[in-house]
mmCIF file of C-alpha atoms in Angstrom:
data_model
loop_
_atom_site.group_PDB
_atom_site.id
_atom_site.type_symbol
_atom_site.label_atom_id
_atom_site.label_comp_id
_atom_site.label_asym_id
_atom_site.label_seq_id
_atom_site.Cartn_x
_atom_site.Cartn_y
_atom_site.Cartn_z
ATOM 1 C CA MET A 178 0.000 0.000 0.000
ATOM 2 C CA SER A 179 1.044 3.585 -0.447
ATOM 3 C CA LEU A 180 0.249 6.815 1.309
ATOM 4 C CA VAL A 181 0.970 10.286 -0.066
ATOM 5 C CA CYS A 182 -0.213 13.532 1.479
ATOM 6 C CA ALA A 183 0.226 17.221 0.707
ATOM 7 C CA ILE A 184 -0.408 20.491 2.515
ATOM 8 C CA PRO A 185 -0.652 23.790 0.605
ATOM 9 C CA ARG A 186 0.733 26.585 2.845
ATOM 10 C CA ARG A 187 2.435 29.964 2.448
ATOM 11 C CA GLY A 188 2.720 29.821 -1.353
ATOM 12 C CA ALA A 189 4.154 26.289 -1.451
ATOM 13 C CA VAL A 190 2.929 22.711 -1.237
ATOM 14 C CA TYR A 191 4.555 20.294 1.224
ATOM 15 C CA PHE A 192 4.469 16.569 0.375
ATOM 16 C CA ALA A 193 5.118 13.418 2.395
ATOM 17 C CA ALA A 194 5.034 9.704 1.525
ATOM 18 C CA ASP A 195 5.592 6.553 3.521
ATOM 19 C CA THR A 196 8.443 4.238 2.523
ATOM 20 C CA GLN A 197 6.493 0.969 2.373
ATOM 21 C CA THR A 198 6.533 -0.861 -0.935
ATOM 22 C CA THR A 199 4.134 -3.791 -1.256
ATOM 23 C CA CYS A 200 4.146 -6.651 -3.737
ATOM 24 C CA GLY A 201 1.200 -8.954 -3.101
ATOM 25 C CA SER A 202 1.220 -9.753 0.619
ATOM 26 C CA TYR A 203 4.934 -8.956 0.962
ATOM 27 C CA GLY A 204 5.849 -5.486 2.214
ATOM 28 C CA ALA A 205 9.304 -3.994 2.437
ATOM 29 C CA CYS A 206 10.560 -0.662 3.663
ATOM 30 C CA ILE A 207 12.847 0.682 1.010
ATOM 31 C CA GLU A 208 13.949 4.237 0.465
ATOM 32 C CA ALA A 209 13.690 3.755 -3.291
ATOM 33 C CA GLY A 210 9.990 2.980 -2.903
ATOM 34 C CA SER A 211 9.226 6.313 -1.329
ATOM 35 C CA LEU A 212 11.503 8.150 -3.732
ATOM 36 C CA TYR A 213 9.425 6.574 -6.459
ATOM 37 C CA LYS A 214 6.210 7.796 -4.834
ATOM 38 C CA LEU A 215 7.446 11.392 -4.748
ATOM 39 C CA GLN A 216 8.909 12.794 -7.941
ATOM 40 C CA VAL A 217 10.261 16.211 -8.885
ATOM 41 C CA ILE A 218 9.675 16.829 -12.594
ATOM 42 C CA GLY A 219 10.896 20.290 -13.599
ATOM 43 C CA ASN A 220 8.907 22.616 -11.307
ATOM 44 C CA PHE A 221 6.240 19.978 -10.613
ATOM 45 C CA VAL A 222 6.187 17.838 -7.487
ATOM 46 C CA VAL A 223 4.117 14.679 -7.922
ATOM 47 C CA GLY A 224 3.059 12.058 -5.381
ATOM 48 C CA PHE A 225 1.785 8.742 -6.813
ATOM 49 C CA VAL A 226 -0.135 5.704 -5.613
ATOM 50 C CA GLY A 227 -1.086 2.802 -7.866
ATOM 51 C CA SER A 228 0.400 0.328 -10.302
ATOM 52 C CA VAL A 229 4.081 0.895 -11.091
ATOM 53 C CA SER A 230 3.557 0.186 -14.811
ATOM 54 C CA HIS A 231 0.844 2.842 -15.026
ATOM 55 C CA ILE A 232 2.913 5.268 -12.957
ATOM 56 C CA GLU A 233 5.747 4.820 -15.479
ATOM 57 C CA ILE A 234 3.396 5.872 -18.279
ATOM 58 C CA ALA A 235 2.225 8.872 -16.234
ATOM 59 C CA LEU A 236 5.830 9.871 -15.497
ATOM 60 C CA SER A 237 6.813 9.799 -19.163
ATOM 61 C CA ILE A 238 3.901 12.077 -20.068
ATOM 62 C CA LEU A 239 4.534 14.473 -17.168
ATOM 63 C CA ASN A 240 8.182 14.681 -18.253
ATOM 64 C CA GLU A 241 6.974 15.770 -21.700
ATOM 65 C CA LEU A 242 4.853 18.482 -20.050
ATOM 66 C CA LYS A 243 7.567 19.866 -17.751
ATOM 67 C CA GLY A 244 8.297 23.514 -18.403
ATOM 68 C CA ARG A 245 4.585 24.187 -18.946
ATOM 69 C CA ARG A 246 2.498 25.994 -16.317
ATOM 70 C CA LEU A 247 0.442 23.614 -14.202
ATOM 71 C CA SER A 248 -3.322 24.018 -14.574
ATOM 72 C CA ARG A 249 -6.454 21.917 -14.531
ATOM 73 C CA GLY A 250 -6.706 22.457 -18.294
ATOM 74 C CA LEU A 251 -3.179 21.110 -18.858
ATOM 75 C CA ILE A 252 -4.043 17.934 -16.959
ATOM 76 C CA ILE A 253 -7.438 17.451 -18.658
ATOM 77 C CA ASN A 254 -6.491 18.493 -22.210
ATOM 78 C CA GLU A 255 -2.899 17.252 -22.423
ATOM 79 C CA TYR A 256 -2.145 14.616 -19.781
ATOM 80 C CA LEU A 257 -5.362 12.538 -19.701
ATOM 81 C CA PRO A 258 -5.733 12.058 -23.508
ATOM 82 C CA ARG A 259 -2.062 11.070 -23.830
ATOM 83 C CA PHE A 260 -2.369 8.640 -20.919
ATOM 84 C CA ILE A 261 -5.412 6.939 -22.442
ATOM 85 C CA ASP A 262 -3.759 6.759 -25.898
ATOM 86 C CA ARG A 263 -0.561 5.226 -24.508
ATOM 87 C CA CYS A 264 -2.484 2.676 -22.460
ATOM 88 C CA ARG A 265 -4.560 1.770 -25.510
ATOM 89 C CA ASN A 266 -1.386 1.395 -27.635
ATOM 90 C CA LEU A 267 0.193 -0.841 -24.966
ATOM 91 C CA GLY A 268 -2.902 -3.058 -24.815
ATOM 92 C CA PHE A 269 -4.062 -1.982 -21.341
ATOM 93 C CA ILE A 270 -7.294 -0.718 -22.902
ATOM 94 C CA THR A 271 -9.143 -2.963 -25.337
ATOM 95 C CA GLU A 272 -12.666 -2.893 -26.708
ATOM 96 C CA LYS A 273 -13.665 -5.636 -24.231
ATOM 97 C CA ALA A 274 -12.135 -3.805 -21.270
ATOM 98 C CA ASN A 275 -13.310 -0.275 -22.112
ATOM 99 C CA GLU A 276 -15.999 -0.333 -19.423
ATOM 100 C CA SER A 277 -13.306 -0.670 -16.741
ATOM 101 C CA TYR A 278 -10.496 1.380 -18.283
ATOM 102 C CA ARG A 279 -10.643 3.938 -15.461
ATOM 103 C CA ASP A 280 -9.084 1.311 -13.164
ATOM 104 C CA ILE A 281 -5.731 1.776 -14.927
ATOM 105 C CA PHE A 282 -5.342 5.419 -13.881
ATOM 106 C CA PRO A 283 -2.830 5.986 -11.098
ATOM 107 C CA SER A 284 -3.999 8.478 -8.486
ATOM 108 C CA PHE A 285 -1.646 11.350 -7.828
ATOM 109 C CA LEU A 286 -1.237 14.734 -6.231
ATOM 110 C CA ILE A 287 0.616 17.281 -8.367
ATOM 111 C CA ALA A 288 1.750 20.768 -7.442
ATOM 112 C CA GLU A 289 3.656 23.732 -8.790
ATOM 113 C CA GLY A 290 4.332 26.732 -6.565
ATOM 114 C CA GLY A 291 1.281 26.997 -4.308
ATOM 115 C CA LYS A 292 -1.139 25.178 -6.653
ATOM 116 C CA LEU A 293 -2.156 21.621 -5.727
ATOM 117 C CA PHE A 294 -4.307 19.288 -7.825
ATOM 118 C CA MET A 295 -5.614 15.812 -7.055
ATOM 119 C CA VAL A 296 -5.950 13.503 -10.053
ATOM 120 C CA ASN A 297 -8.056 10.463 -9.203
ATOM 121 C CA LYS A 298 -8.818 8.328 -12.251
ATOM 122 C CA SER A 299 -10.097 10.945 -14.713
ATOM 123 C CA LEU A 300 -11.250 13.403 -12.021
ATOM 124 C CA VAL A 301 -9.088 16.531 -11.596
ATOM 125 C CA ILE A 302 -9.690 18.796 -8.581
ATOM 126 C CA ARG A 303 -7.820 21.921 -7.398
ATOM 127 C CA MET A 304 -7.159 21.432 -3.682
ATOM 128 C CA ARG A 305 -6.762 24.328 -1.263
ATOM 129 C CA THR A 306 -6.694 22.216 1.906
ATOM 130 C CA PRO A 307 -4.546 19.264 3.045
ATOM 131 C CA GLU A 308 -5.102 16.170 0.902
ATOM 132 C CA ALA A 309 -4.005 12.524 1.057
ATOM 133 C CA ILE A 310 -4.325 9.583 -1.307
ATOM 134 C CA GLY A 311 -3.790 5.891 -0.723
ATOM 135 C CA SER A 312 -4.090 3.707 2.337
ATOM 136 C CA GLY A 313 -5.471 5.534 5.385
ATOM 137 C CA CYS A 314 -5.949 8.894 3.689
ATOM 138 C CA THR A 315 -8.957 9.910 5.847
ATOM 139 C CA TYR A 316 -7.152 9.007 9.070
ATOM 140 C CA VAL A 317 -4.057 10.972 8.018
ATOM 141 C CA ILE A 318 -6.032 14.080 6.980
ATOM 142 C CA ASN A 319 -7.832 14.088 10.338
ATOM 143 C CA SER A 320 -4.493 13.732 12.104
ATOM 144 C CA ILE A 321 -2.935 16.563 10.054
ATOM 145 C CA ASN A 322 -5.849 18.838 10.888
ATOM 146 C CA GLN A 323 -5.451 18.032 14.607
ATOM 147 C CA GLU A 324 -1.646 18.412 14.578
ATOM 148 C CA MET A 325 -1.490 21.742 12.731
ATOM 149 C CA LYS A 326 -0.468 23.370 16.025
ATOM 150 C CA GLU A 327 3.116 22.439 15.151
ATOM 151 C CA LYS A 328 4.943 25.263 13.360
ATOM 152 C CA ASP A 329 6.969 22.996 11.078
ATOM 153 C CA ILE A 330 4.679 21.685 8.349
ATOM 154 C CA ASN A 331 7.011 18.755 7.690
ATOM 155 C CA ASP A 332 6.734 17.764 11.362
ATOM 156 C CA ASN A 333 2.934 17.701 10.979
ATOM 157 C CA LEU A 334 3.205 15.414 7.962
ATOM 158 C CA VAL A 335 5.682 13.055 9.646
ATOM 159 C CA ILE A 336 3.577 12.836 12.840
ATOM 160 C CA ALA A 337 0.412 12.061 10.834
ATOM 161 C CA ILE A 338 2.013 9.311 8.739
ATOM 162 C CA GLN A 339 3.814 7.771 11.711
ATOM 163 C CA LYS A 340 0.597 7.669 13.762
ATOM 164 C CA TYR A 341 -1.140 5.784 10.966
ATOM 165 C CA GLY A 342 1.931 3.592 10.374
ATOM 166 C CA SER A 343 1.740 2.413 13.965
ATOM 167 C CA LYS A 344 -1.779 1.074 13.226
ATOM 168 C CA ASN A 345 -1.245 -0.367 9.727
ATOM 169 C CA ILE A 346 1.488 -2.847 8.757
ATOM 170 C CA TYR A 347 1.290 -1.708 5.129
ATOM 171 C CA VAL A 348 2.344 1.883 5.898
ATOM 172 C CA ASN A 349 5.899 2.406 7.085
ATOM 173 C CA LYS A 350 6.871 5.041 9.627
ATOM 174 C CA ILE A 351 9.942 6.230 7.708
ATOM 175 C CA VAL A 352 8.789 9.237 5.684
ATOM 176 C CA THR A 353 10.079 11.026 2.579
ATOM 177 C CA LEU A 354 9.396 14.768 2.289
ATOM 178 C CA VAL A 355 9.602 17.337 -0.533
ATOM 179 C CA ASN A 356 8.089 20.765 -1.165
ATOM 180 C CA THR A 357 7.597 23.046 -4.150
ATOM 181 C CA LYS A 358 9.952 25.721 -2.747
ATOM 182 C CA THR A 359 13.154 23.703 -2.390
ATOM 183 C CA LEU A 360 12.322 20.761 -4.706
ATOM 184 C CA SER A 361 14.718 18.583 -2.690
ATOM 185 C CA LEU A 362 13.885 15.223 -1.100
ATOM 186 C CA GLU A 363 14.463 14.489 2.601
ATOM 187 C CA VAL A 364 13.998 11.240 4.536
ATOM 188 C CA ARG A 365 12.925 11.300 8.228
ATOM 189 C CA GLU A 366 12.491 8.481 10.726
#
Protein backbone atom coordinates (compact mmCIF):
# COMPACT_ATOMS: atom_id res chain seq x y z
CA MET A 1 0.00 0.00 0.00
CA SER A 2 1.04 3.59 -0.45
CA LEU A 3 0.25 6.81 1.31
CA VAL A 4 0.97 10.29 -0.07
CA CYS A 5 -0.21 13.53 1.48
CA ALA A 6 0.23 17.22 0.71
CA ILE A 7 -0.41 20.49 2.51
CA PRO A 8 -0.65 23.79 0.60
CA ARG A 9 0.73 26.59 2.84
CA ARG A 10 2.43 29.96 2.45
CA GLY A 11 2.72 29.82 -1.35
CA ALA A 12 4.15 26.29 -1.45
CA VAL A 13 2.93 22.71 -1.24
CA TYR A 14 4.55 20.29 1.22
CA PHE A 15 4.47 16.57 0.38
CA ALA A 16 5.12 13.42 2.40
CA ALA A 17 5.03 9.70 1.52
CA ASP A 18 5.59 6.55 3.52
CA THR A 19 8.44 4.24 2.52
CA GLN A 20 6.49 0.97 2.37
CA THR A 21 6.53 -0.86 -0.93
CA THR A 22 4.13 -3.79 -1.26
CA CYS A 23 4.15 -6.65 -3.74
CA GLY A 24 1.20 -8.95 -3.10
CA SER A 25 1.22 -9.75 0.62
CA TYR A 26 4.93 -8.96 0.96
CA GLY A 27 5.85 -5.49 2.21
CA ALA A 28 9.30 -3.99 2.44
CA CYS A 29 10.56 -0.66 3.66
CA ILE A 30 12.85 0.68 1.01
CA GLU A 31 13.95 4.24 0.47
CA ALA A 32 13.69 3.75 -3.29
CA GLY A 33 9.99 2.98 -2.90
CA SER A 34 9.23 6.31 -1.33
CA LEU A 35 11.50 8.15 -3.73
CA TYR A 36 9.42 6.57 -6.46
CA LYS A 37 6.21 7.80 -4.83
CA LEU A 38 7.45 11.39 -4.75
CA GLN A 39 8.91 12.79 -7.94
CA VAL A 40 10.26 16.21 -8.89
CA ILE A 41 9.68 16.83 -12.59
CA GLY A 42 10.90 20.29 -13.60
CA ASN A 43 8.91 22.62 -11.31
CA PHE A 44 6.24 19.98 -10.61
CA VAL A 45 6.19 17.84 -7.49
CA VAL A 46 4.12 14.68 -7.92
CA GLY A 47 3.06 12.06 -5.38
CA PHE A 48 1.79 8.74 -6.81
CA VAL A 49 -0.14 5.70 -5.61
CA GLY A 50 -1.09 2.80 -7.87
CA SER A 51 0.40 0.33 -10.30
CA VAL A 52 4.08 0.89 -11.09
CA SER A 53 3.56 0.19 -14.81
CA HIS A 54 0.84 2.84 -15.03
CA ILE A 55 2.91 5.27 -12.96
CA GLU A 56 5.75 4.82 -15.48
CA ILE A 57 3.40 5.87 -18.28
CA ALA A 58 2.23 8.87 -16.23
CA LEU A 59 5.83 9.87 -15.50
CA SER A 60 6.81 9.80 -19.16
CA ILE A 61 3.90 12.08 -20.07
CA LEU A 62 4.53 14.47 -17.17
CA ASN A 63 8.18 14.68 -18.25
CA GLU A 64 6.97 15.77 -21.70
CA LEU A 65 4.85 18.48 -20.05
CA LYS A 66 7.57 19.87 -17.75
CA GLY A 67 8.30 23.51 -18.40
CA ARG A 68 4.59 24.19 -18.95
CA ARG A 69 2.50 25.99 -16.32
CA LEU A 70 0.44 23.61 -14.20
CA SER A 71 -3.32 24.02 -14.57
CA ARG A 72 -6.45 21.92 -14.53
CA GLY A 73 -6.71 22.46 -18.29
CA LEU A 74 -3.18 21.11 -18.86
CA ILE A 75 -4.04 17.93 -16.96
CA ILE A 76 -7.44 17.45 -18.66
CA ASN A 77 -6.49 18.49 -22.21
CA GLU A 78 -2.90 17.25 -22.42
CA TYR A 79 -2.15 14.62 -19.78
CA LEU A 80 -5.36 12.54 -19.70
CA PRO A 81 -5.73 12.06 -23.51
CA ARG A 82 -2.06 11.07 -23.83
CA PHE A 83 -2.37 8.64 -20.92
CA ILE A 84 -5.41 6.94 -22.44
CA ASP A 85 -3.76 6.76 -25.90
CA ARG A 86 -0.56 5.23 -24.51
CA CYS A 87 -2.48 2.68 -22.46
CA ARG A 88 -4.56 1.77 -25.51
CA ASN A 89 -1.39 1.39 -27.63
CA LEU A 90 0.19 -0.84 -24.97
CA GLY A 91 -2.90 -3.06 -24.82
CA PHE A 92 -4.06 -1.98 -21.34
CA ILE A 93 -7.29 -0.72 -22.90
CA THR A 94 -9.14 -2.96 -25.34
CA GLU A 95 -12.67 -2.89 -26.71
CA LYS A 96 -13.67 -5.64 -24.23
CA ALA A 97 -12.14 -3.80 -21.27
CA ASN A 98 -13.31 -0.28 -22.11
CA GLU A 99 -16.00 -0.33 -19.42
CA SER A 100 -13.31 -0.67 -16.74
CA TYR A 101 -10.50 1.38 -18.28
CA ARG A 102 -10.64 3.94 -15.46
CA ASP A 103 -9.08 1.31 -13.16
CA ILE A 104 -5.73 1.78 -14.93
CA PHE A 105 -5.34 5.42 -13.88
CA PRO A 106 -2.83 5.99 -11.10
CA SER A 107 -4.00 8.48 -8.49
CA PHE A 108 -1.65 11.35 -7.83
CA LEU A 109 -1.24 14.73 -6.23
CA ILE A 110 0.62 17.28 -8.37
CA ALA A 111 1.75 20.77 -7.44
CA GLU A 112 3.66 23.73 -8.79
CA GLY A 113 4.33 26.73 -6.56
CA GLY A 114 1.28 27.00 -4.31
CA LYS A 115 -1.14 25.18 -6.65
CA LEU A 116 -2.16 21.62 -5.73
CA PHE A 117 -4.31 19.29 -7.83
CA MET A 118 -5.61 15.81 -7.05
CA VAL A 119 -5.95 13.50 -10.05
CA ASN A 120 -8.06 10.46 -9.20
CA LYS A 121 -8.82 8.33 -12.25
CA SER A 122 -10.10 10.95 -14.71
CA LEU A 123 -11.25 13.40 -12.02
CA VAL A 124 -9.09 16.53 -11.60
CA ILE A 125 -9.69 18.80 -8.58
CA ARG A 126 -7.82 21.92 -7.40
CA MET A 127 -7.16 21.43 -3.68
CA ARG A 128 -6.76 24.33 -1.26
CA THR A 129 -6.69 22.22 1.91
CA PRO A 130 -4.55 19.26 3.05
CA GLU A 131 -5.10 16.17 0.90
CA ALA A 132 -4.00 12.52 1.06
CA ILE A 133 -4.33 9.58 -1.31
CA GLY A 134 -3.79 5.89 -0.72
CA SER A 135 -4.09 3.71 2.34
CA GLY A 136 -5.47 5.53 5.38
CA CYS A 137 -5.95 8.89 3.69
CA THR A 138 -8.96 9.91 5.85
CA TYR A 139 -7.15 9.01 9.07
CA VAL A 140 -4.06 10.97 8.02
CA ILE A 141 -6.03 14.08 6.98
CA ASN A 142 -7.83 14.09 10.34
CA SER A 143 -4.49 13.73 12.10
CA ILE A 144 -2.94 16.56 10.05
CA ASN A 145 -5.85 18.84 10.89
CA GLN A 146 -5.45 18.03 14.61
CA GLU A 147 -1.65 18.41 14.58
CA MET A 148 -1.49 21.74 12.73
CA LYS A 149 -0.47 23.37 16.03
CA GLU A 150 3.12 22.44 15.15
CA LYS A 151 4.94 25.26 13.36
CA ASP A 152 6.97 23.00 11.08
CA ILE A 153 4.68 21.68 8.35
CA ASN A 154 7.01 18.75 7.69
CA ASP A 155 6.73 17.76 11.36
CA ASN A 156 2.93 17.70 10.98
CA LEU A 157 3.21 15.41 7.96
CA VAL A 158 5.68 13.05 9.65
CA ILE A 159 3.58 12.84 12.84
CA ALA A 160 0.41 12.06 10.83
CA ILE A 161 2.01 9.31 8.74
CA GLN A 162 3.81 7.77 11.71
CA LYS A 163 0.60 7.67 13.76
CA TYR A 164 -1.14 5.78 10.97
CA GLY A 165 1.93 3.59 10.37
CA SER A 166 1.74 2.41 13.96
CA LYS A 167 -1.78 1.07 13.23
CA ASN A 168 -1.25 -0.37 9.73
CA ILE A 169 1.49 -2.85 8.76
CA TYR A 170 1.29 -1.71 5.13
CA VAL A 171 2.34 1.88 5.90
CA ASN A 172 5.90 2.41 7.09
CA LYS A 173 6.87 5.04 9.63
CA ILE A 174 9.94 6.23 7.71
CA VAL A 175 8.79 9.24 5.68
CA THR A 176 10.08 11.03 2.58
CA LEU A 177 9.40 14.77 2.29
CA VAL A 178 9.60 17.34 -0.53
CA ASN A 179 8.09 20.77 -1.16
CA THR A 180 7.60 23.05 -4.15
CA LYS A 181 9.95 25.72 -2.75
CA THR A 182 13.15 23.70 -2.39
CA LEU A 183 12.32 20.76 -4.71
CA SER A 184 14.72 18.58 -2.69
CA LEU A 185 13.89 15.22 -1.10
CA GLU A 186 14.46 14.49 2.60
CA VAL A 187 14.00 11.24 4.54
CA ARG A 188 12.93 11.30 8.23
CA GLU A 189 12.49 8.48 10.73
